[in-house]
Short mmCIF file of C-alpha atoms in Angstrom, two decimals:
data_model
loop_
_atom_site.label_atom_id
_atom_site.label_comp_id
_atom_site.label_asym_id
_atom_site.label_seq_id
_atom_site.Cartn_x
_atom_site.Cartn_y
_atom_site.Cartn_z
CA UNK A 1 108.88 201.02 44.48
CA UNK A 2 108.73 199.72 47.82
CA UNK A 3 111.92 197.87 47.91
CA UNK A 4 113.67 201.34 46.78
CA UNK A 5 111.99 203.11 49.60
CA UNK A 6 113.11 200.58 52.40
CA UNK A 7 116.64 201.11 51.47
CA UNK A 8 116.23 204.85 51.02
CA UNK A 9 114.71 205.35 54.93
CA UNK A 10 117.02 202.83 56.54
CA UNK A 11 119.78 204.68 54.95
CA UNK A 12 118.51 208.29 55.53
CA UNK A 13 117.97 207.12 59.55
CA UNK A 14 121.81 205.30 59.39
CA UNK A 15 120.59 202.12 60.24
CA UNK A 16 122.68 198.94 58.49
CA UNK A 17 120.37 195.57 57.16
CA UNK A 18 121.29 193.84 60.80
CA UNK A 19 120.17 196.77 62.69
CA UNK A 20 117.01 197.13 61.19
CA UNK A 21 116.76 193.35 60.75
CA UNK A 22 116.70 193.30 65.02
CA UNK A 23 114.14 195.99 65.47
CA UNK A 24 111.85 194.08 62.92
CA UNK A 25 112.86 190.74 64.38
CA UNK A 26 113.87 189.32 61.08
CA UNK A 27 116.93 188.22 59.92
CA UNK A 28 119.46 190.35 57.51
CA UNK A 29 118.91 188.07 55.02
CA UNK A 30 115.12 189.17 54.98
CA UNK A 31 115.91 192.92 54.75
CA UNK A 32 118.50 192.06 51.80
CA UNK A 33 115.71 189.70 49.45
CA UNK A 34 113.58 193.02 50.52
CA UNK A 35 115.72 195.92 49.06
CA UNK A 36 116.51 193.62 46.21
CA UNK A 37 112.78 192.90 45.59
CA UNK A 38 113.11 189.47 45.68
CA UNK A 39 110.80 189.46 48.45
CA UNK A 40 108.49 191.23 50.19
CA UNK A 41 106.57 188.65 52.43
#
């Protein structure tokens, strides 16, 4: 599922939720509610 693979790549390029959260400009929370599947707007 998509929320398993954005966990899977930030992890396999060692980037945390707030570091990926800046180079998406989105906050941590976002990247969290994504990898839980809560949301994926």
């Amino acid at each position: 599922m998509l929320n398993e693979n954005i966990k899977a790549i930030r992890r396999s390029k060692g980037l945390s939720q707030q570091e990926l959260a800046v180079k998406l400009n989105v906050v941590r929370q976002t990247i969290s509610k994504w990898e839980q599947g809560v949301s994926l707007s």
